[in-house]
Structure formats: structure tokens, C-alpha cells
Coordinates of N, CA and C in Angstrom, one line a residue:
Chain A
D1209 N 4.8 -21.1 4.5 CA 3.4 -20.7 4.4 C 3.1 -19.7 5.6
A1210 N 2.3 -18.8 5.3 CA 2.0 -17.7 6.2 C 0.8 -18.1 7.2
G1211 N 0.4 -19.3 7.2 CA -0.7 -19.6 8.1 C -2.0 -19.0 7.8
I1212 N -2.4 -19.0 6.5 CA -3.7 -18.5 6.1 C -4.4 -19.6 5.4
T1213 N -5.7 -19.8 5.9 CA -6.5 -20.8 5.4 C -7.8 -20.2 4.8
Q1214 N -8.1 -20.5 3.6 CA -9.4 -20.0 3.0 C -10.4 -21.2 2.8
S1215 N -11.6 -20.9 3.1 CA -12.6 -21.9 2.9 C -14.0 -21.3 2.4
P1216 N -14.7 -21.9 1.5 CA -14.3 -23.1 0.8 C -13.2 -22.7 -0.3
R1217 N -12.6 -23.7 -0.8 CA -11.6 -23.5 -1.8 C -12.3 -23.4 -3.2
H1218 N -13.4 -24.1 -3.3 CA -14.1 -24.1 -4.6 C -15.6 -24.1 -4.3
K1219 N -16.4 -23.3 -5.0 CA -17.8 -23.3 -4.7 C -18.5 -22.9 -6.0
V1220 N -19.6 -23.6 -6.3 CA -20.5 -23.2 -7.4 C -21.9 -22.9 -6.7
T1221 N -22.4 -21.7 -7.0 CA -23.6 -21.3 -6.4 C -24.5 -20.7 -7.5
E1222 N -25.8 -20.5 -7.1 CA -26.7 -20.0 -8.1 C -26.9 -18.5 -7.8
T1223 N -27.3 -17.8 -8.9 CA -27.5 -16.3 -8.8 C -28.6 -16.1 -7.8
G1224 N -28.3 -15.0 -7.0 CA -29.3 -14.6 -6.0 C -29.1 -15.3 -4.6
T1225 N -28.2 -16.2 -4.5 CA -28.0 -16.9 -3.2 C -26.9 -16.2 -2.5
P1226 N -27.0 -16.2 -1.1 CA -25.9 -15.6 -0.4 C -24.7 -16.6 -0.3
V1227 N -23.5 -16.0 -0.2 CA -22.3 -16.8 -0.2 C -21.3 -16.2 0.8
T1228 N -20.7 -17.0 1.7 CA -19.7 -16.5 2.6 C -18.4 -17.2 2.5
L1229 N -17.4 -16.4 2.3 CA -16.0 -17.0 2.2 C -15.3 -16.6 3.5
R1230 N -14.5 -17.6 4.0 CA -13.9 -17.4 5.3 C -12.4 -17.4 5.1
C1231 N -11.7 -16.5 5.8 CA -10.3 -16.5 5.9 C -9.9 -16.6 7.3
H1232 N -9.0 -17.6 7.6 CA -8.5 -17.8 8.9 C -7.0 -17.7 9.0
Q1233 N -6.5 -16.9 9.9 CA -5.0 -16.8 10.0 C -4.6 -17.2 11.4
T1234 N -3.4 -17.8 11.4 CA -2.8 -18.2 12.7 C -1.6 -17.3 13.1
E1235 N -1.4 -16.2 12.4 CA -0.3 -15.3 12.6 C -0.5 -14.1 13.6
N1236 N -1.8 -13.9 14.0 CA -2.2 -12.8 14.8 C -1.8 -11.5 14.2
H1237 N -1.9 -11.4 12.9 CA -1.6 -10.1 12.2 C -2.9 -9.2 12.2
R1238 N -2.6 -8.0 12.3 CA -3.7 -7.0 12.5 C -4.5 -6.8 11.2
Y1239 N -3.8 -6.7 10.1 CA -4.4 -6.3 8.8 C -4.8 -7.5 8.0
M1240 N -6.0 -7.5 7.5 CA -6.5 -8.6 6.6 C -7.2 -8.0 5.5
Y1241 N -7.1 -8.7 4.3 CA -7.6 -8.1 3.0 C -8.3 -9.2 2.3
W1242 N -9.3 -8.7 1.5 CA -9.9 -9.6 0.5 C -9.7 -8.9 -0.9
Y1243 N -9.1 -9.7 -1.8 CA -8.9 -9.3 -3.2 C -9.7 -10.3 -4.1
R1244 N -10.0 -9.8 -5.3 CA -10.5 -10.7 -6.3 C -9.6 -10.5 -7.5
Q1245 N -9.4 -11.6 -8.2 CA -8.6 -11.7 -9.4 C -9.3 -12.1 -10.6
D1246 N -9.3 -11.3 -11.6 CA -10.0 -11.6 -12.9 C -9.1 -11.3 -14.0
P1247 N -9.2 -12.1 -15.1 CA -8.4 -11.8 -16.3 C -8.6 -10.4 -16.8
G1248 N -7.5 -9.8 -17.1 CA -7.6 -8.4 -17.7 C -7.7 -7.3 -16.6
H1249 N -7.9 -7.7 -15.4 CA -8.0 -6.8 -14.3 C -7.0 -6.9 -13.2
G1250 N -6.3 -8.0 -13.2 CA -5.3 -8.3 -12.1 C -6.0 -8.4 -10.8
L1251 N -5.3 -8.0 -9.7 CA -5.9 -8.1 -8.4 C -6.5 -6.8 -8.0
R1252 N -7.7 -6.9 -7.5 CA -8.4 -5.7 -7.0 C -8.9 -5.9 -5.6
L1253 N -8.7 -4.8 -4.8 CA -9.1 -4.9 -3.4 C -10.6 -4.7 -3.2
I1254 N -11.2 -5.6 -2.4 CA -12.6 -5.5 -2.2 C -12.9 -4.8 -0.8
H1255 N -12.3 -5.4 0.2 CA -12.4 -4.8 1.6 C -11.2 -5.1 2.3
Y1256 N -10.9 -4.4 3.4 CA -9.8 -4.8 4.3 C -10.2 -4.5 5.7
S1257 N -9.4 -5.0 6.6 CA -9.7 -4.8 8.0 C -8.4 -4.4 8.7
Y1258 N -8.5 -3.5 9.6 CA -7.3 -3.1 10.4 C -7.4 -3.4 11.8
G1259 N -8.4 -4.2 12.2 CA -8.5 -4.7 13.6 C -9.9 -5.3 13.7
V1260 N -10.1 -5.9 14.9 CA -11.4 -6.5 15.2 C -12.5 -5.4 15.1
K1261 N -13.5 -5.7 14.3 CA -14.7 -4.8 14.0 C -14.3 -3.6 13.2
D1262 N -13.1 -3.4 12.8 CA -12.6 -2.3 12.0 C -12.4 -2.7 10.6
T1263 N -13.3 -2.2 9.7 CA -13.1 -2.6 8.3 C -13.3 -1.3 7.4
D1264 N -12.9 -1.4 6.1 CA -13.0 -0.3 5.2 C -13.1 -0.9 3.8
K1265 N -13.7 -0.1 2.9 CA -13.9 -0.5 1.5 C -12.7 -0.4 0.7
G1266 N -12.6 -1.3 -0.3 CA -11.6 -1.1 -1.3 C -12.2 -0.6 -2.6
E1267 N -11.5 -0.8 -3.7 CA -12.0 -0.2 -5.0 C -13.2 -0.9 -5.6
V1268 N -13.5 -2.2 -5.2 CA -14.6 -2.9 -5.8 C -15.5 -3.5 -4.8
S1269 N -16.0 -2.7 -3.8 CA -16.7 -3.2 -2.7 C -18.2 -3.4 -2.9
D1270 N -18.7 -2.9 -4.0 CA -20.2 -3.0 -4.2 C -20.6 -4.4 -4.3
G1271 N -21.6 -4.8 -3.6 CA -22.1 -6.2 -3.6 C -21.5 -7.1 -2.6
Y1272 N -20.5 -6.6 -1.8 CA -19.8 -7.4 -0.8 C -19.9 -6.7 0.5
S1273 N -19.9 -7.5 1.6 CA -19.8 -7.0 2.9 C -18.8 -7.9 3.6
V1274 N -18.2 -7.4 4.7 CA -17.2 -8.2 5.5 C -17.5 -8.1 7.0
S1275 N -16.9 -9.0 7.7 CA -17.0 -8.9 9.1 C -15.8 -9.5 9.7
R1276 N -15.4 -8.9 10.9 CA -14.2 -9.5 11.6 C -14.5 -9.3 13.1
S1277 N -15.0 -10.5 13.6 CA -15.3 -10.5 15.1 C -14.2 -11.0 15.9
K1278 N -13.2 -11.7 15.3 CA -12.0 -12.2 16.0 C -10.8 -11.8 15.1
T1279 N -9.7 -11.7 15.8 CA -8.4 -11.3 15.0 C -8.2 -12.3 13.9
E1280 N -8.4 -13.6 14.2 CA -8.0 -14.6 13.2 C -8.9 -14.8 12.1
D1281 N -10.2 -14.3 12.1 CA -11.1 -14.6 11.1 C -11.6 -13.3 10.4
F1282 N -11.7 -13.4 9.0 CA -12.2 -12.3 8.2 C -13.1 -12.9 7.2
L1283 N -14.4 -12.6 7.3 CA -15.4 -13.2 6.4 C -15.8 -12.2 5.3
L1284 N -16.0 -12.7 4.1 CA -16.4 -12.0 3.0 C -17.8 -12.6 2.6
T1285 N -18.8 -11.7 2.5 CA -20.2 -12.2 2.2 C -20.7 -11.5 0.9
L1286 N -21.2 -12.3 0.0 CA -21.9 -11.8 -1.1 C -23.3 -12.0 -0.8
E1287 N -24.0 -10.9 -0.6 CA -25.4 -11.0 0.0 C -26.3 -11.7 -1.0
S1288 N -26.2 -11.4 -2.3 CA -27.0 -12.0 -3.4 C -26.1 -12.1 -4.6
A1289 N -25.5 -13.3 -4.8 CA -24.5 -13.5 -5.8 C -25.0 -13.2 -7.2
T1290 N -24.1 -12.6 -8.0 CA -24.4 -12.4 -9.4 C -23.3 -13.0 -10.2
S1291 N -23.5 -13.2 -11.5 CA -22.6 -13.8 -12.4 C -21.3 -13.0 -12.5
S1292 N -21.4 -11.7 -12.3 CA -20.2 -10.8 -12.4 C -19.3 -11.0 -11.2
Q1293 N -19.7 -11.7 -10.2 CA -18.9 -12.0 -9.0 C -18.2 -13.4 -9.1
T1294 N -18.4 -14.0 -10.2 CA -17.6 -15.2 -10.5 C -16.1 -14.8 -10.6
S1295 N -15.3 -15.4 -9.8 CA -13.9 -14.9 -9.7 C -13.1 -15.8 -8.8
V1296 N -11.8 -15.5 -8.7 CA -11.0 -16.1 -7.7 C -10.8 -15.1 -6.6
Y1297 N -11.0 -15.5 -5.4 CA -10.9 -14.5 -4.2 C -9.7 -14.9 -3.4
F1298 N -8.9 -13.9 -3.1 CA -7.7 -14.2 -2.3 C -7.8 -13.4 -1.0
C1299 N -7.5 -14.0 0.1 CA -7.3 -13.4 1.4 C -5.9 -13.1 1.6
A1300 N -5.5 -12.0 2.2 CA -4.1 -11.6 2.5 C -4.0 -11.0 3.8
I1301 N -2.8 -11.1 4.4 CA -2.6 -10.5 5.7 C -1.2 -9.8 5.7
T1302 N -1.1 -8.9 6.6 CA 0.2 -8.2 6.8 C 0.3 -7.8 8.3
P1303 N 1.5 -7.9 8.8 CA 1.7 -7.5 10.2 C 1.9 -6.0 10.3
G1304 N 1.5 -5.5 11.5 CA 1.7 -4.1 11.7 C 1.0 -3.1 10.8
G1305 N 1.6 -2.0 10.6 CA 1.0 -1.0 9.8 C 1.4 -1.1 8.3
P1306 N 0.5 -1.1 7.4 CA 0.9 -1.4 6.0 C 1.7 -0.3 5.4
G1307 N 1.8 0.9 6.1 CA 2.6 1.9 5.5 C 4.1 1.8 5.9
D1308 N 4.4 0.8 6.8 CA 5.8 0.6 7.2 C 6.6 0.1 6.0
P1309 N 7.7 0.7 5.8 CA 8.5 0.4 4.6 C 8.8 -1.1 4.5
G1310 N 8.9 -1.8 5.5 CA 9.4 -3.2 5.4 C 8.2 -4.2 5.3
N1311 N 7.0 -3.7 5.3 CA 5.9 -4.7 5.3 C 5.7 -5.4 4.0
T1312 N 5.5 -6.7 4.0 CA 5.1 -7.4 2.8 C 3.7 -8.0 3.2
I1313 N 3.1 -8.5 2.2 CA 1.7 -9.1 2.3 C 1.7 -10.5 2.0
Y1314 N 1.0 -11.3 2.7 CA 1.0 -12.8 2.5 C -0.4 -13.2 2.1
F1315 N -0.4 -14.1 1.1 CA -1.7 -14.5 0.5 C -2.1 -15.9 0.9
G1316 N -3.4 -16.1 0.9 CA -3.9 -17.5 1.0 C -3.9 -18.1 -0.4
E1317 N -4.4 -19.3 -0.5 CA -4.3 -20.1 -1.7 C -5.5 -19.8 -2.7
G1318 N -6.5 -19.0 -2.2 CA -7.6 -18.6 -3.1 C -8.8 -19.5 -3.0
S1319 N -9.9 -18.8 -3.3 CA -11.2 -19.5 -3.3 C -11.9 -19.2 -4.7
W1320 N -12.1 -20.3 -5.4 CA -12.7 -20.2 -6.7 C -14.2 -20.2 -6.6
L1321 N -14.9 -19.2 -7.0 CA -16.3 -19.0 -6.9 C -16.9 -18.9 -8.3
T1322 N -17.9 -19.8 -8.6 CA -18.6 -19.7 -9.8 C -20.1 -19.4 -9.5
V1323 N -20.6 -18.4 -10.1 CA -22.0 -18.1 -9.9 C -22.8 -18.4 -11.2
V1324 N -23.7 -19.3 -11.2 CA -24.4 -19.7 -12.4 C -25.9 -19.3 -12.4
Chain B
S780 N -8.1 1.6 -9.2 CA -7.2 1.7 -10.4 C -5.9 1.2 -10.1
Q781 N -5.2 0.6 -11.1 CA -3.9 0.0 -10.8 C -2.9 1.1 -10.6
Q782 N -2.0 1.0 -9.6 CA -0.9 1.9 -9.4 C 0.2 1.5 -10.2
G783 N 0.5 0.2 -10.3 CA 1.6 -0.3 -11.1 C 1.1 -1.0 -12.4
E784 N 1.9 -0.9 -13.4 CA 1.6 -1.6 -14.7 C 2.8 -2.3 -15.2
E785 N 2.7 -3.6 -15.4 CA 3.9 -4.4 -15.8 C 3.9 -4.4 -17.4
D786 N 5.1 -4.6 -17.8 CA 5.4 -4.7 -19.2 C 6.6 -5.6 -19.4
P787 N 6.5 -6.6 -20.3 CA 5.4 -6.9 -21.2 C 4.3 -7.7 -20.5
Q788 N 3.2 -7.9 -21.2 CA 2.1 -8.6 -20.6 C 2.4 -10.1 -20.6
A789 N 3.2 -10.5 -21.6 CA 3.6 -11.9 -21.7 C 5.0 -12.0 -22.3
L790 N 5.8 -13.0 -21.8 CA 7.2 -13.2 -22.2 C 7.5 -14.7 -22.3
S791 N 8.0 -15.1 -23.4 CA 8.4 -16.5 -23.7 C 9.8 -16.6 -24.0
I792 N 10.5 -17.4 -23.2 CA 12.0 -17.5 -23.4 C 12.4 -19.0 -23.2
Q793 N 13.6 -19.3 -23.5 CA 14.2 -20.7 -23.3 C 14.9 -20.7 -22.0
E794 N 15.0 -21.9 -21.5 CA 15.8 -22.1 -20.2 C 17.2 -21.6 -20.4
G795 N 17.7 -21.0 -19.4 CA 19.1 -20.5 -19.4 C 19.1 -19.0 -19.8
E796 N 18.1 -18.5 -20.5 CA 18.1 -17.1 -20.9 C 17.6 -16.3 -19.7
N797 N 17.9 -15.0 -19.8 CA 17.5 -14.0 -18.8 C 16.1 -13.5 -19.1
A798 N 15.3 -13.2 -18.1 CA 14.0 -12.6 -18.3 C 13.9 -11.2 -17.6
T799 N 13.5 -10.2 -18.3 CA 13.3 -8.9 -17.7 C 11.9 -8.4 -17.9
M800 N 11.4 -8.0 -16.7 CA 10.0 -7.5 -16.7 C 10.1 -6.1 -16.1
N801 N 9.2 -5.2 -16.6 CA 9.2 -3.8 -16.1 C 7.9 -3.4 -15.4
C802 N 8.0 -2.5 -14.6 CA 6.8 -2.0 -13.9 C 6.9 -0.5 -13.8
S803 N 5.8 0.2 -14.2 CA 5.7 1.6 -14.0 C 4.6 1.9 -13.0
Y804 N 4.8 3.0 -12.3 CA 3.8 3.4 -11.3 C 3.6 4.8 -11.3
K805 N 2.5 5.3 -10.6 CA 2.1 6.7 -10.9 C 2.4 7.7 -9.8
T806 N 2.4 7.2 -8.5 CA 2.6 8.2 -7.5 C 3.9 7.8 -6.7
S807 N 4.3 8.7 -5.8 CA 5.5 8.4 -5.0 C 5.2 7.2 -4.1
I808 N 6.3 6.5 -3.8 CA 6.2 5.3 -3.0 C 7.2 5.2 -1.9
N809 N 6.9 4.4 -0.9 CA 7.9 4.1 0.2 C 8.7 2.9 -0.3
N810 N 8.1 1.9 -0.9 CA 8.8 0.8 -1.4 C 8.0 0.1 -2.5
L811 N 8.6 -0.7 -3.3 CA 7.9 -1.5 -4.3 C 8.3 -2.9 -4.2
Q812 N 7.3 -3.8 -4.4 CA 7.5 -5.2 -4.1 C 7.1 -6.0 -5.4
W813 N 7.8 -7.1 -5.5 CA 7.5 -8.0 -6.6 C 7.0 -9.3 -6.1
Y814 N 6.0 -9.9 -6.7 CA 5.3 -11.1 -6.3 C 5.3 -12.1 -7.5
R815 N 5.3 -13.4 -7.2 CA 5.1 -14.4 -8.2 C 3.8 -15.2 -7.9
Q816 N 3.2 -15.6 -9.0 CA 2.0 -16.4 -8.8 C 2.1 -17.6 -9.8
N817 N 2.2 -18.8 -9.3 CA 2.1 -20.0 -10.1 C 0.6 -20.3 -10.4
S818 N 0.4 -20.9 -11.5 CA -1.0 -21.2 -12.0 C -1.8 -21.9 -10.9
G819 N -2.9 -21.3 -10.6 CA -3.8 -21.9 -9.6 C -3.4 -21.7 -8.1
R820 N -2.5 -20.8 -7.9 CA -2.0 -20.6 -6.5 C -2.1 -19.2 -6.1
G821 N -1.8 -18.9 -4.8 CA -1.8 -17.6 -4.4 C -0.5 -16.9 -4.7
L822 N -0.4 -15.6 -4.5 CA 0.8 -14.8 -4.8 C 1.9 -15.0 -3.7
V823 N 3.1 -15.1 -4.1 CA 4.2 -15.3 -3.2 C 5.2 -14.1 -3.3
H824 N 5.5 -13.5 -2.1 CA 6.4 -12.4 -2.1 C 7.8 -12.8 -2.6
L825 N 8.4 -12.0 -3.5 CA 9.8 -12.3 -4.0 C 10.8 -11.4 -3.3
I826 N 10.5 -10.1 -3.5 CA 11.6 -9.1 -3.1 C 10.9 -7.7 -2.9
L827 N 11.5 -7.0 -2.0 CA 11.0 -5.6 -1.7 C 12.2 -4.7 -1.9
I828 N 12.0 -3.6 -2.6 CA 13.0 -2.6 -2.7 C 12.5 -1.2 -2.2
R829 N 13.2 -0.6 -1.3 CA 12.8 0.7 -0.7 C 13.1 1.8 -1.7
S830 N 12.4 2.9 -1.4 CA 12.5 4.1 -2.3 C 13.9 4.7 -2.3
N831 N 14.7 4.4 -1.3 CA 16.1 5.0 -1.2 C 17.1 4.0 -1.8
E832 N 16.6 2.9 -2.3 CA 17.5 1.9 -2.9 C 17.4 1.9 -4.4
R833 N 18.5 1.6 -5.1 CA 18.5 1.6 -6.5 C 18.5 0.2 -7.1
E834 N 19.1 -0.7 -6.4 CA 19.2 -2.0 -6.9 C 19.2 -3.0 -5.7
K835 N 18.7 -4.2 -5.9 CA 18.7 -5.2 -4.9 C 18.7 -6.6 -5.5
H836 N 19.5 -7.5 -4.8 CA 19.6 -8.8 -5.4 C 19.1 -9.8 -4.4
S837 N 18.6 -10.9 -4.9 CA 18.2 -12.0 -4.1 C 18.3 -13.3 -5.0
G838 N 19.4 -14.0 -4.8 CA 19.6 -15.2 -5.6 C 19.7 -14.9 -7.1
R839 N 18.9 -15.4 -7.9 CA 18.9 -15.1 -9.3 C 18.0 -13.9 -9.7
L840 N 17.5 -13.2 -8.7 CA 16.7 -12.1 -8.9 C 17.4 -10.8 -8.8
R841 N 17.2 -9.9 -9.7 CA 17.8 -8.5 -9.5 C 16.7 -7.5 -9.8
V842 N 16.5 -6.6 -8.8 CA 15.5 -5.6 -9.0 C 16.1 -4.2 -9.0
T843 N 15.7 -3.4 -9.9 CA 16.1 -2.0 -9.9 C 15.0 -1.1 -9.7
L844 N 15.2 0.1 -9.2 CA 14.2 1.1 -9.0 C 14.7 2.4 -9.4
D845 N 14.0 3.1 -10.2 CA 14.3 4.5 -10.7 C 13.1 5.3 -10.3
T846 N 13.2 6.0 -9.2 CA 12.1 6.8 -8.7 C 11.9 8.1 -9.6
S847 N 12.9 8.5 -10.3 CA 12.7 9.7 -11.1 C 11.9 9.3 -12.3
K848 N 11.9 8.1 -12.8 CA 11.1 7.6 -13.9 C 9.9 6.9 -13.4
K849 N 9.8 6.7 -12.1 CA 8.7 5.9 -11.5 C 8.6 4.5 -12.2
S850 N 9.7 3.9 -12.2 CA 9.7 2.5 -12.8 C 10.7 1.6 -12.1
S851 N 10.4 0.3 -12.2 CA 11.2 -0.7 -11.6 C 11.3 -1.9 -12.6
S852 N 12.4 -2.6 -12.5 CA 12.5 -3.8 -13.4 C 12.9 -5.0 -12.5
L853 N 12.5 -6.2 -13.0 CA 12.8 -7.4 -12.3 C 13.5 -8.3 -13.4
L854 N 14.7 -8.7 -13.0 CA 15.5 -9.5 -13.9 C 15.7 -10.9 -13.2
I855 N 15.3 -11.9 -14.0 CA 15.6 -13.3 -13.5 C 16.7 -13.8 -14.4
T856 N 17.8 -14.2 -13.8 CA 18.9 -14.7 -14.6 C 18.9 -16.2 -14.7
A857 N 19.4 -16.7 -15.8 CA 19.5 -18.2 -16.0 C 18.2 -18.8 -15.7
S858 N 17.1 -18.4 -16.4 CA 15.8 -18.9 -16.1 C 15.7 -20.4 -16.2
R859 N 14.7 -20.9 -15.4 CA 14.4 -22.4 -15.4 C 13.0 -22.6 -15.7
A860 N 12.6 -23.7 -16.1 CA 11.2 -24.0 -16.4 C 10.3 -23.7 -15.2
A861 N 10.9 -23.9 -14.0 CA 10.1 -23.7 -12.7 C 9.8 -22.2 -12.5
D862 N 10.5 -21.3 -13.3 CA 10.2 -19.9 -13.1 C 8.9 -19.5 -13.9
T863 N 8.4 -20.4 -14.6 CA 7.1 -20.2 -15.3 C 6.1 -19.8 -14.3
A864 N 5.5 -18.6 -14.5 CA 4.6 -18.0 -13.6 C 4.2 -16.6 -14.0
S865 N 3.3 -16.0 -13.3 CA 2.9 -14.6 -13.5 C 3.7 -13.8 -12.4
Y866 N 4.1 -12.6 -12.8 CA 4.9 -11.8 -11.9 C 4.2 -10.4 -11.8
F867 N 4.1 -10.0 -10.6 CA 3.3 -8.7 -10.3 C 4.2 -7.8 -9.5
C868 N 4.1 -6.5 -9.9 CA 4.7 -5.5 -9.0 C 3.5 -4.9 -8.1
A869 N 3.9 -4.4 -7.0 CA 2.9 -3.9 -6.0 C 3.4 -2.7 -5.3
T870 N 2.6 -1.7 -5.0 CA 3.0 -0.6 -4.2 C 1.9 -0.3 -3.2
W871 N 2.2 0.3 -2.1 CA 1.2 0.7 -1.2 C 0.6 2.0 -1.7
K872 N -0.8 2.0 -1.6 CA -1.5 3.2 -2.0 C -2.0 3.8 -0.7
G873 N -1.5 5.0 -0.5 CA -1.8 5.6 0.8 C -1.2 4.8 1.9
Y874 N -2.0 4.7 3.0 CA -1.5 4.0 4.2 C -2.1 2.6 4.4
S875 N -3.0 2.2 3.6 CA -3.8 1.1 3.9 C -3.9 0.0 2.9
T876 N -3.7 0.2 1.7 CA -3.9 -0.8 0.6 C -2.7 -1.0 -0.3
L877 N -2.5 -2.2 -0.6 CA -1.5 -2.6 -1.6 C -2.1 -2.8 -2.9
T878 N -1.6 -2.1 -3.9 CA -2.2 -2.2 -5.2 C -1.3 -2.9 -6.2
F879 N -1.8 -3.7 -7.0 CA -1.0 -4.6 -7.9 C -1.3 -4.2 -9.4
G880 N -0.2 -4.4 -10.2 CA -0.4 -4.3 -11.6 C -1.1 -5.6 -12.1
K881 N -1.3 -5.6 -13.5 CA -2.0 -6.8 -14.1 C -1.1 -7.9 -14.3
G882 N 0.2 -7.8 -14.2 CA 1.1 -8.9 -14.2 C 1.8 -9.1 -15.6
T883 N 2.9 -9.8 -15.5 CA 3.6 -10.3 -16.7 C 3.6 -11.9 -16.6
M884 N 3.1 -12.5 -17.7 CA 3.1 -14.0 -17.7 C 4.4 -14.4 -18.3
L885 N 5.2 -15.1 -17.6 CA 6.5 -15.6 -18.1 C 6.4 -17.1 -18.4
L886 N 6.8 -17.5 -19.6 CA 6.8 -18.9 -19.9 C 8.3 -19.3 -20.2
V887 N 8.8 -20.2 -19.5 CA 10.2 -20.7 -19.7 C 10.1 -22.1 -20.3
S888 N 10.6 -22.2 -21.5 CA 10.5 -23.5 -22.2 C 11.8 -24.3 -22.0
P889 N 11.7 -25.6 -21.8 CA 13.0 -26.4 -21.6 C 13.8 -26.5 -22.9

């Protein structure tokens, strides 16, 4: 296991409420990612971080914000949850620079979010 | 948008048979990786093949890479029921993001 903990693992929330998912790593890796996985779409990148307070958008960032105040924690916030954000959310980490030829990415176990 | 696309979308075989999955990608790469996802779990890294490699083995896994055709294949030999999972190829897009295909669902029946 890569030392990644996601919380909560399962959550049901109502439309319009804020939701925060937490990713905690014990590996001291620089890069952290949030993906969502949906049937027919595979895995899509929401946001990623390349250091404390350094974040950037992925391909499906609308409606999401992130924060990284410590190396080990990367938070994903849905400011006002919508039904289209019902999904499985995965946190991932990678050491060093992602462009390095030898780098692989390690995933957490996922957070199942249902917006009703 | 997906960089890699797996084919077939689903594959059903018997234990002991070989399973072959293919991945096509669009732009030049440094390396290509294969991941497995068991139902309800996160993705697990299986194998990485660099752009200057043509074939790589790891246990019952064999991966090939053809950069001229922008394609890769994953062969699982002597499949077991425990190999039932979804398999994804992934490539780095630019310098910062790893993009995944939609995956191949493999079902291995006893």
C-alpha cells in the first residue's frame, strides 16, 4: 500500500450542500491528484498539486476547488454539490517530477459520493 | 480527453486461457503504464514500459509497445479467476498529468 488514506470513504449529501473530501499521504510525495471515475468516461483529472499551496486545474475542474496547506494533505471541495458530481473520487500521488520516465502513480481506495 | 483508448471494452475468457488487451494513444510518450482495478477498489500499477523498449515481462504479464503505431498491448498468460478486473493504460500528458483510457473489463470464468 502506498500510504494514502481517503476520507470519507462513503458519503450521501444533498444538492447544494458543500462537501470536502480529504486525502492524506504518509509518503512525503510532492505531487497529489484528484480524479473522478464515471461509467463511460474512465478516470478524469479534476485538480492536481505540485507542492504546498501549488495547485492547477485538470480537465474537469468546474465546480471543484482544492487546497494543500501541508505536504501530506490534499483537500477537494465541492462548494455546492450537484447530482452530476455523484461519482467515485480517487486521490493519487507520485514522487518527484511526473515527467520522469520511471514515475508511476499510486492510488487511494476511493471515496463514493452520492448527491441526492 | 483520453490519451489512451483500450480495446476491447470487455473480454470474457476461461481460466487457463490468455487475455490480450490493446491500447492506442495519440501523442508521443516517454512511457506507457498499465494499471488494474478490482471492483470497488483503487487502481494498482502493473507495469511500465519506456518509449525505447519494445517488450517487457513481469510474471504472467507481457507488454509490448509500438511507437510507430502508437499502440501497446497487455497479454496475461494462463489467466486465473483472480485476474478478473478492469485494466487501464495510462500515459503522461505533458509534464504534469497522467491520463487514462476507459479501460478493458476482463472476466475470467473458472
